[in-house]
Short mmCIF file of C-alpha atoms in Angstrom, two decimals:
data_model
loop_
_atom_site.label_atom_id
_atom_site.label_comp_id
_atom_site.label_asym_id
_atom_site.label_seq_id
_atom_site.Cartn_x
_atom_site.Cartn_y
_atom_site.Cartn_z
CA MET A 1077 -188.40 5.03 56.55
CA ASN A 1078 -191.38 6.57 54.76
CA GLU A 1079 -193.36 3.37 55.29
CA ILE A 1080 -192.66 3.50 59.03
CA ILE A 1081 -193.79 7.15 59.21
CA THR A 1082 -196.91 6.26 57.20
CA ARG A 1083 -197.69 3.43 59.62
CA PHE A 1084 -197.40 5.76 62.61
CA GLN A 1085 -199.66 8.26 60.86
CA TRP A 1086 -202.19 5.45 60.36
CA LEU A 1087 -201.92 4.65 64.07
CA GLU A 1088 -202.57 8.30 64.84
CA GLY A 1089 -205.94 8.01 63.18
CA VAL A 1090 -206.84 4.60 64.68
CA ALA A 1091 -205.58 4.81 68.26
CA GLY A 1092 -205.71 8.58 68.70
CA PHE A 1093 -201.98 8.85 69.45
CA SER A 1094 -199.81 11.43 67.78
CA LEU A 1095 -196.44 10.65 66.23
CA SER A 1096 -194.60 12.15 69.19
CA GLN A 1097 -196.66 10.08 71.62
CA TRP A 1098 -195.81 6.89 69.76
CA GLY A 1099 -192.16 7.87 69.83
CA LEU A 1100 -192.36 8.41 73.59
CA LEU A 1101 -194.03 5.02 74.00
CA LEU A 1102 -191.27 3.28 72.05
CA ALA A 1103 -188.64 5.10 74.09
CA LEU A 1104 -190.26 3.97 77.35
CA LEU A 1105 -190.45 0.37 76.12
CA ALA A 1106 -186.80 0.47 75.09
CA LEU A 1107 -185.86 1.87 78.52
CA CYS A 1108 -187.79 -0.92 80.23
CA LEU A 1109 -186.00 -3.49 78.09
CA VAL A 1110 -182.60 -2.07 79.03
CA VAL A 1111 -183.50 -2.17 82.73
CA ILE A 1112 -184.67 -5.78 82.52
CA VAL A 1113 -181.51 -6.83 80.68
CA LEU A 1114 -179.37 -5.15 83.34
CA LEU A 1115 -181.36 -6.96 86.03
CA PHE A 1116 -180.77 -10.29 84.33
CA ILE A 1117 -177.05 -9.69 83.92
CA SER A 1118 -176.63 -8.56 87.50
CA LEU A 1119 -178.04 -11.86 88.77
CA GLN A 1120 -174.82 -13.56 87.69
CA THR A 1121 -172.80 -11.58 90.24
CA ALA A 1122 -175.40 -11.22 92.98
CA GLY A 1123 -174.38 -14.44 94.75
CA ALA A 1124 -170.79 -13.25 95.19
CA GLN A 1125 -171.68 -11.25 98.31
CA GLN A 1126 -172.94 -14.29 100.24
CA LYS A 1127 -169.94 -16.38 99.22
CA GLU A 1128 -167.57 -13.59 100.20
CA LEU A 1129 -169.01 -13.50 103.73
CA VAL A 1130 -168.41 -17.22 104.13
CA LEU A 1131 -164.85 -16.98 102.82
CA LYS A 1132 -164.09 -14.17 105.27
CA ARG A 1133 -164.87 -16.49 108.15
CA PHE A 1134 -162.01 -18.70 107.08
CA ARG A 1135 -159.80 -15.71 106.19
CA ARG A 1136 -159.43 -17.10 102.73
CA ARG A 1137 -160.82 -15.34 99.72
CA CYS A 1138 -160.87 -16.76 96.23
CA GLU A 1139 -159.62 -14.32 93.64
CA TYR A 1140 -162.45 -15.24 91.28
CA TYR A 1141 -165.16 -13.96 93.65
CA GLN A 1142 -165.02 -10.20 93.47
CA PRO A 1143 -167.33 -7.82 95.35
CA SER A 1144 -170.28 -6.66 93.32
CA SER A 1145 -170.03 -3.24 91.73
CA PRO A 1146 -172.18 -0.25 92.80
CA LEU A 1147 -174.01 -0.52 89.48
CA SER A 1148 -174.89 -4.14 90.21
CA ASP A 1149 -176.14 -3.22 93.69
CA ALA A 1150 -178.29 -0.43 92.26
CA VAL A 1151 -179.74 -2.67 89.57
CA ILE A 1152 -180.48 -5.49 92.02
CA SER A 1153 -182.30 -3.02 94.29
CA LEU A 1154 -184.75 -2.37 91.44
CA THR A 1155 -186.08 -5.91 91.81
CA ASP A 1156 -188.02 -4.74 94.87
CA TYR A 1157 -190.49 -3.13 92.45
CA LEU A 1158 -191.27 -6.38 90.60
CA HIS A 1159 -193.52 -7.98 93.23
CA TRP A 1160 -196.63 -6.93 91.30
CA LEU A 1161 -195.90 -9.50 88.60
CA PRO A 1162 -198.41 -12.39 88.57
CA VAL A 1163 -196.46 -15.55 89.44
CA THR A 1164 -198.17 -18.66 90.81
CA GLU A 1165 -196.50 -20.97 93.28
CA LYS A 1166 -196.20 -23.71 90.66
CA ASP A 1167 -194.53 -21.37 88.18
CA ARG A 1168 -192.29 -20.00 90.91
CA PHE A 1169 -191.17 -23.51 91.83
CA GLU A 1170 -190.59 -24.67 88.23
CA LEU A 1171 -188.85 -21.48 87.11
CA GLY A 1172 -186.83 -21.40 90.32
CA ALA A 1173 -185.58 -24.94 89.72
CA LEU A 1174 -184.66 -24.05 86.14
CA LEU A 1175 -182.83 -20.91 87.27
CA ASN A 1176 -180.93 -22.88 89.93
CA GLN A 1177 -179.82 -25.42 87.33
CA ALA A 1178 -178.72 -22.57 85.06
CA GLY A 1179 -176.71 -20.96 87.88
CA PHE A 1180 -178.97 -18.03 88.87
CA ARG A 1181 -179.76 -18.14 92.61
CA HIS A 1182 -180.79 -14.60 93.46
CA PRO A 1183 -184.06 -14.49 95.46
CA GLN A 1184 -185.66 -12.23 92.85
CA ALA A 1185 -184.48 -14.26 89.84
CA VAL A 1186 -187.96 -15.65 89.13
CA LEU A 1187 -189.52 -12.18 89.07
CA VAL A 1188 -186.78 -10.90 86.76
CA LEU A 1189 -187.33 -13.84 84.40
CA VAL A 1190 -191.08 -13.22 84.29
CA ALA A 1191 -190.47 -9.52 83.64
CA ILE A 1192 -188.11 -10.34 80.77
CA LYS A 1193 -190.68 -12.71 79.25
CA LEU A 1194 -193.39 -10.04 79.45
CA MET A 1195 -191.15 -7.40 77.90
CA ALA A 1196 -190.12 -9.73 75.07
CA LEU A 1197 -193.78 -10.66 74.57
CA LEU A 1198 -194.60 -6.97 73.99
CA LEU A 1199 -191.48 -5.65 72.28
CA LEU A 1200 -190.89 -8.28 69.60
CA PRO A 1201 -194.40 -8.05 68.06
CA LEU A 1202 -194.15 -4.25 68.21
CA LEU A 1203 -190.83 -4.27 66.34
CA VAL A 1204 -192.19 -6.71 63.75
CA TRP A 1205 -195.27 -4.55 63.24
CA VAL A 1206 -193.28 -1.30 62.93
CA PHE A 1207 -190.80 -2.62 60.38
CA ALA A 1208 -193.29 -4.72 58.39
CA SER A 1209 -194.27 -3.40 54.99
CA GLY A 1210 -197.77 -3.25 53.62
CA PRO A 1211 -201.19 -3.04 55.26
CA PHE A 1212 -202.41 -5.05 58.22
CA THR A 1213 -203.25 -8.52 56.88
CA LEU A 1214 -203.64 -12.05 58.16
CA GLY A 1215 -200.02 -12.69 57.23
CA LEU A 1216 -198.89 -9.81 59.43
CA LEU A 1217 -201.12 -11.09 62.22
CA ALA A 1218 -199.44 -14.50 61.95
CA LYS A 1219 -196.01 -12.84 62.12
CA LEU A 1220 -197.04 -10.88 65.21
CA THR A 1221 -198.33 -14.05 66.86
CA LEU A 1222 -195.11 -15.93 66.11
CA ALA A 1223 -193.04 -13.01 67.40
CA ALA A 1224 -195.01 -12.92 70.65
CA LEU A 1225 -194.69 -16.69 71.06
CA PHE A 1226 -190.96 -16.58 70.35
CA GLY A 1227 -190.47 -13.68 72.77
CA SER A 1228 -192.25 -15.45 75.61
CA LEU A 1229 -190.44 -18.77 75.10
CA MET A 1230 -186.96 -17.54 74.20
CA PRO A 1231 -185.75 -16.85 77.80
CA GLU A 1232 -186.72 -20.35 78.95
CA TRP A 1233 -185.08 -21.92 75.89
CA TRP A 1234 -181.87 -20.11 76.69
CA LEU A 1235 -182.02 -21.14 80.36
CA LYS A 1236 -182.64 -24.80 79.45
CA ARG A 1237 -179.70 -24.73 77.07
CA ARG A 1238 -177.47 -23.24 79.76
CA ALA A 1239 -178.74 -25.79 82.30
CA ARG A 1240 -177.85 -28.65 79.93
CA PHE A 1241 -174.40 -27.15 79.40
CA ASN A 1242 -173.84 -26.85 83.16
CA LYS A 1243 -175.03 -30.41 83.69
CA GLU A 1244 -172.62 -31.75 81.07
CA GLN A 1245 -169.71 -29.78 82.53
CA VAL A 1246 -170.47 -31.08 86.03
CA ARG A 1247 -170.77 -34.68 84.79
CA THR A 1248 -167.34 -34.60 83.15
CA SER A 1249 -165.73 -33.03 86.24
CA VAL A 1250 -167.10 -35.35 88.92
CA PRO A 1251 -164.48 -38.17 88.54
CA ASP A 1252 -161.53 -35.82 89.02
CA ALA A 1253 -163.28 -34.05 91.90
CA VAL A 1254 -163.91 -37.38 93.65
CA ASP A 1255 -160.22 -38.28 93.28
CA LEU A 1256 -159.30 -35.03 95.01
CA MET A 1257 -161.85 -35.75 97.73
CA VAL A 1258 -160.19 -39.11 98.35
CA ILE A 1259 -156.87 -37.35 98.90
CA CYS A 1260 -158.47 -34.83 101.26
CA ALA A 1261 -160.26 -37.58 103.21
CA GLU A 1262 -157.03 -39.57 103.58
CA SER A 1263 -155.35 -36.47 105.01
CA GLY A 1264 -157.98 -36.28 107.76
CA LEU A 1265 -160.18 -33.42 106.58
CA HIS A 1266 -163.85 -33.25 107.53
CA ILE A 1267 -166.65 -33.17 104.95
CA ASP A 1268 -167.04 -29.39 105.20
CA ALA A 1269 -163.33 -28.81 104.74
CA ILE A 1270 -163.24 -31.31 101.88
CA LEU A 1271 -165.97 -29.45 100.01
CA GLN A 1272 -164.21 -26.12 100.47
CA GLN A 1273 -160.73 -27.37 99.54
CA VAL A 1274 -161.86 -29.31 96.47
CA ALA A 1275 -163.92 -26.33 95.29
CA LEU A 1276 -160.86 -24.10 95.49
CA ASP A 1277 -158.67 -26.64 93.71
CA ILE A 1278 -160.95 -27.40 90.76
CA HIS A 1279 -162.08 -23.87 90.00
CA GLU A 1280 -159.50 -23.33 87.26
CA TRP A 1281 -160.76 -26.19 85.10
CA SER A 1282 -164.30 -26.74 86.44
CA PRO A 1283 -165.77 -23.45 87.67
CA ILE A 1284 -169.38 -24.68 87.55
CA LEU A 1285 -168.85 -27.66 89.87
CA ALA A 1286 -166.60 -25.53 92.08
CA ASP A 1287 -169.32 -22.92 92.39
CA GLU A 1288 -171.90 -25.57 93.31
CA MET A 1289 -169.65 -27.10 95.97
CA LEU A 1290 -168.76 -23.72 97.42
CA TYR A 1291 -172.43 -22.76 97.50
CA THR A 1292 -173.18 -26.00 99.38
CA HIS A 1293 -170.38 -25.25 101.81
CA ALA A 1294 -171.83 -21.77 102.34
CA ASP A 1295 -175.25 -23.26 103.14
CA ILE A 1296 -173.70 -25.50 105.78
CA GLN A 1297 -171.76 -22.67 107.39
CA MET A 1298 -174.87 -20.49 107.51
CA GLY A 1299 -176.70 -23.02 109.69
CA LYS A 1300 -178.36 -25.35 107.23
CA GLU A 1301 -178.35 -29.05 108.05
CA ARG A 1302 -175.54 -30.84 106.27
CA TYR A 1303 -177.76 -33.47 104.67
CA GLN A 1304 -180.16 -30.77 103.44
CA ALA A 1305 -177.33 -28.77 101.89
CA LEU A 1306 -175.96 -31.88 100.20
CA ARG A 1307 -179.41 -32.81 98.90
CA GLY A 1308 -179.68 -29.31 97.53
CA LEU A 1309 -176.44 -29.87 95.62
CA SER A 1310 -177.89 -33.03 94.08
CA GLU A 1311 -181.20 -31.36 93.18
CA ARG A 1312 -179.54 -28.35 91.54
CA THR A 1313 -177.21 -30.35 89.32
CA GLN A 1314 -179.40 -33.38 88.41
CA VAL A 1315 -176.29 -35.50 87.72
CA THR A 1316 -176.33 -39.22 88.53
CA GLU A 1317 -172.66 -39.36 89.55
CA LEU A 1318 -173.14 -36.44 91.92
CA ASP A 1319 -176.23 -38.12 93.40
CA HIS A 1320 -174.07 -41.10 94.33
CA LEU A 1321 -171.47 -38.78 95.84
CA VAL A 1322 -174.10 -37.00 97.93
CA SER A 1323 -175.49 -40.32 99.17
CA ALA A 1324 -172.00 -41.46 100.20
CA LEU A 1325 -171.31 -38.21 102.06
CA ILE A 1326 -174.66 -38.32 103.87
CA GLN A 1327 -174.12 -41.94 104.95
CA ALA A 1328 -170.64 -41.13 106.20
CA ASP A 1329 -171.96 -38.14 108.13
CA GLN A 1330 -175.05 -39.76 109.68
CA TYR A 1331 -174.05 -43.41 110.11
CA GLY A 1332 -170.27 -43.18 110.37
CA THR A 1333 -169.45 -45.34 107.36
CA PRO A 1334 -165.78 -45.22 106.26
CA LEU A 1335 -165.54 -42.16 104.05
CA VAL A 1336 -162.26 -43.02 102.32
CA LYS A 1337 -163.42 -46.46 101.18
CA ALA A 1338 -166.76 -45.08 100.01
CA LEU A 1339 -165.04 -42.34 98.03
CA ARG A 1340 -162.62 -44.81 96.44
CA ASP A 1341 -165.46 -47.03 95.28
CA LEU A 1342 -167.34 -43.98 94.09
CA ALA A 1343 -164.31 -42.74 92.12
CA HIS A 1344 -164.11 -46.07 90.30
CA GLU A 1345 -167.86 -46.06 89.64
CA SER A 1346 -167.85 -42.47 88.39
CA ARG A 1347 -165.03 -43.29 85.96
CA ARG A 1348 -167.02 -46.24 84.66
CA LEU A 1349 -170.18 -44.14 84.22
CA HIS A 1350 -168.18 -41.44 82.47
CA LEU A 1351 -166.78 -43.97 80.00
CA LEU A 1352 -170.27 -45.35 79.38
CA HIS A 1353 -171.54 -41.85 78.71
CA VAL A 1354 -168.70 -41.21 76.27
CA GLU A 1355 -169.37 -44.51 74.49
CA GLU A 1356 -173.06 -43.61 74.26
CA ARG A 1357 -172.25 -40.28 72.65
CA ILE A 1358 -169.86 -41.99 70.23
CA GLY A 1359 -172.58 -44.48 69.30
CA LYS A 1360 -174.92 -41.61 68.38
CA ILE A 1361 -172.45 -40.07 65.93
CA PRO A 1362 -173.43 -42.18 62.86
CA ALA A 1363 -177.11 -41.31 63.25
CA THR A 1364 -176.26 -37.66 63.85
CA ILE A 1365 -174.10 -37.21 60.77
CA SER A 1366 -176.41 -39.13 58.40
CA LEU A 1367 -178.49 -36.10 57.45
CA PRO A 1368 -175.48 -33.77 56.90
CA LEU A 1369 -173.83 -36.45 54.76
CA MET A 1370 -176.95 -36.76 52.61
CA LEU A 1371 -177.31 -33.00 52.20
CA PHE A 1372 -173.70 -31.95 51.71
CA VAL A 1373 -172.04 -35.06 50.24
CA LEU A 1374 -174.55 -37.34 48.54
CA ILE A 1375 -176.59 -34.68 46.73
CA PRO A 1376 -173.52 -32.78 45.37
CA LEU A 1377 -172.00 -36.10 44.29
CA VAL A 1378 -175.16 -37.02 42.36
CA VAL A 1379 -175.18 -33.59 40.73
CA MET A 1380 -171.52 -33.92 39.72
CA LEU A 1381 -172.00 -37.40 38.25
CA ALA A 1382 -175.34 -36.88 36.55
CA GLY A 1383 -174.91 -33.22 35.63
CA PRO A 1384 -172.89 -33.64 32.41
CA SER A 1385 -175.21 -36.40 31.16
CA VAL A 1386 -178.28 -34.26 31.83
CA VAL A 1387 -176.72 -31.31 29.99
CA MET A 1388 -175.88 -33.49 26.97
CA LEU A 1389 -179.40 -34.95 26.98
CA VAL A 1390 -180.97 -31.48 27.03
CA ARG A 1391 -178.77 -30.32 24.15
CA SER A 1392 -179.66 -33.43 22.13
CA LEU A 1393 -183.36 -32.83 22.66
CA ARG A 1394 -183.01 -29.23 21.51
CA ASN A 1395 -181.37 -30.35 18.25
CA LEU A 1396 -184.26 -32.64 17.36
#
């Protein structure tokens, strides 16, 4: 604690700020961080309002889509003040695609992500500098640089990890969803009704795919062309099996191809692709566990076998 106070006193002489002013600055930065975190969390529930409007049209409401809370509405309204952030069209497109794959579809999601990156870029080096011991050296400068780099890249790393998780969950759920779509098509339901019904049925065990299908259904009901909404589903998920499903649905809608037969063939193909994916992951297991085996099995085994002999050799050398 004394080192921290000493560092602030040194800052007082260098930057001209008093100790109370530095405390106020840290408090403001902490408040900004809390606001940005609340903005990011509220994005997860912001899409519930649009989905609720669509479900009201059919007089059916899913119990897992609850209206957003007043706190969420208030936090989302704060995003109107983030338009000053410098975001190019290329960054907006790339970050928007990444956010869509991760499940964040609020219109201001890109601005919130950029704000979080900027806050992390400033706060992490500041925390490292405050709690570091010793004078300002090249080592401390390297730590500050690494902290700033980590803070700016950490949000995108987390989003990419979540996008990969969503993609894997969707891939494993497509075969069962296609089987349900076959049943719905045989019962005479249209493509729109099939998407809605399957989304409601699979939500318990595949909420990510259900959310994507319900979002696609909402786009169609709000006036978007059916093929555009289906292409959006394929672009958001980036799953090969779902690309084939989208192509089959578009062909059935535009050219009148038999939907039931196409879905049956697609169900068989998706099962085959799923098995190939599982076999591929199984084939990677030996290479994956080689390093852990060497570190945690081979090295301890060598120590256990050679340890007593080494000890006896050392004792014999001491007696010479």
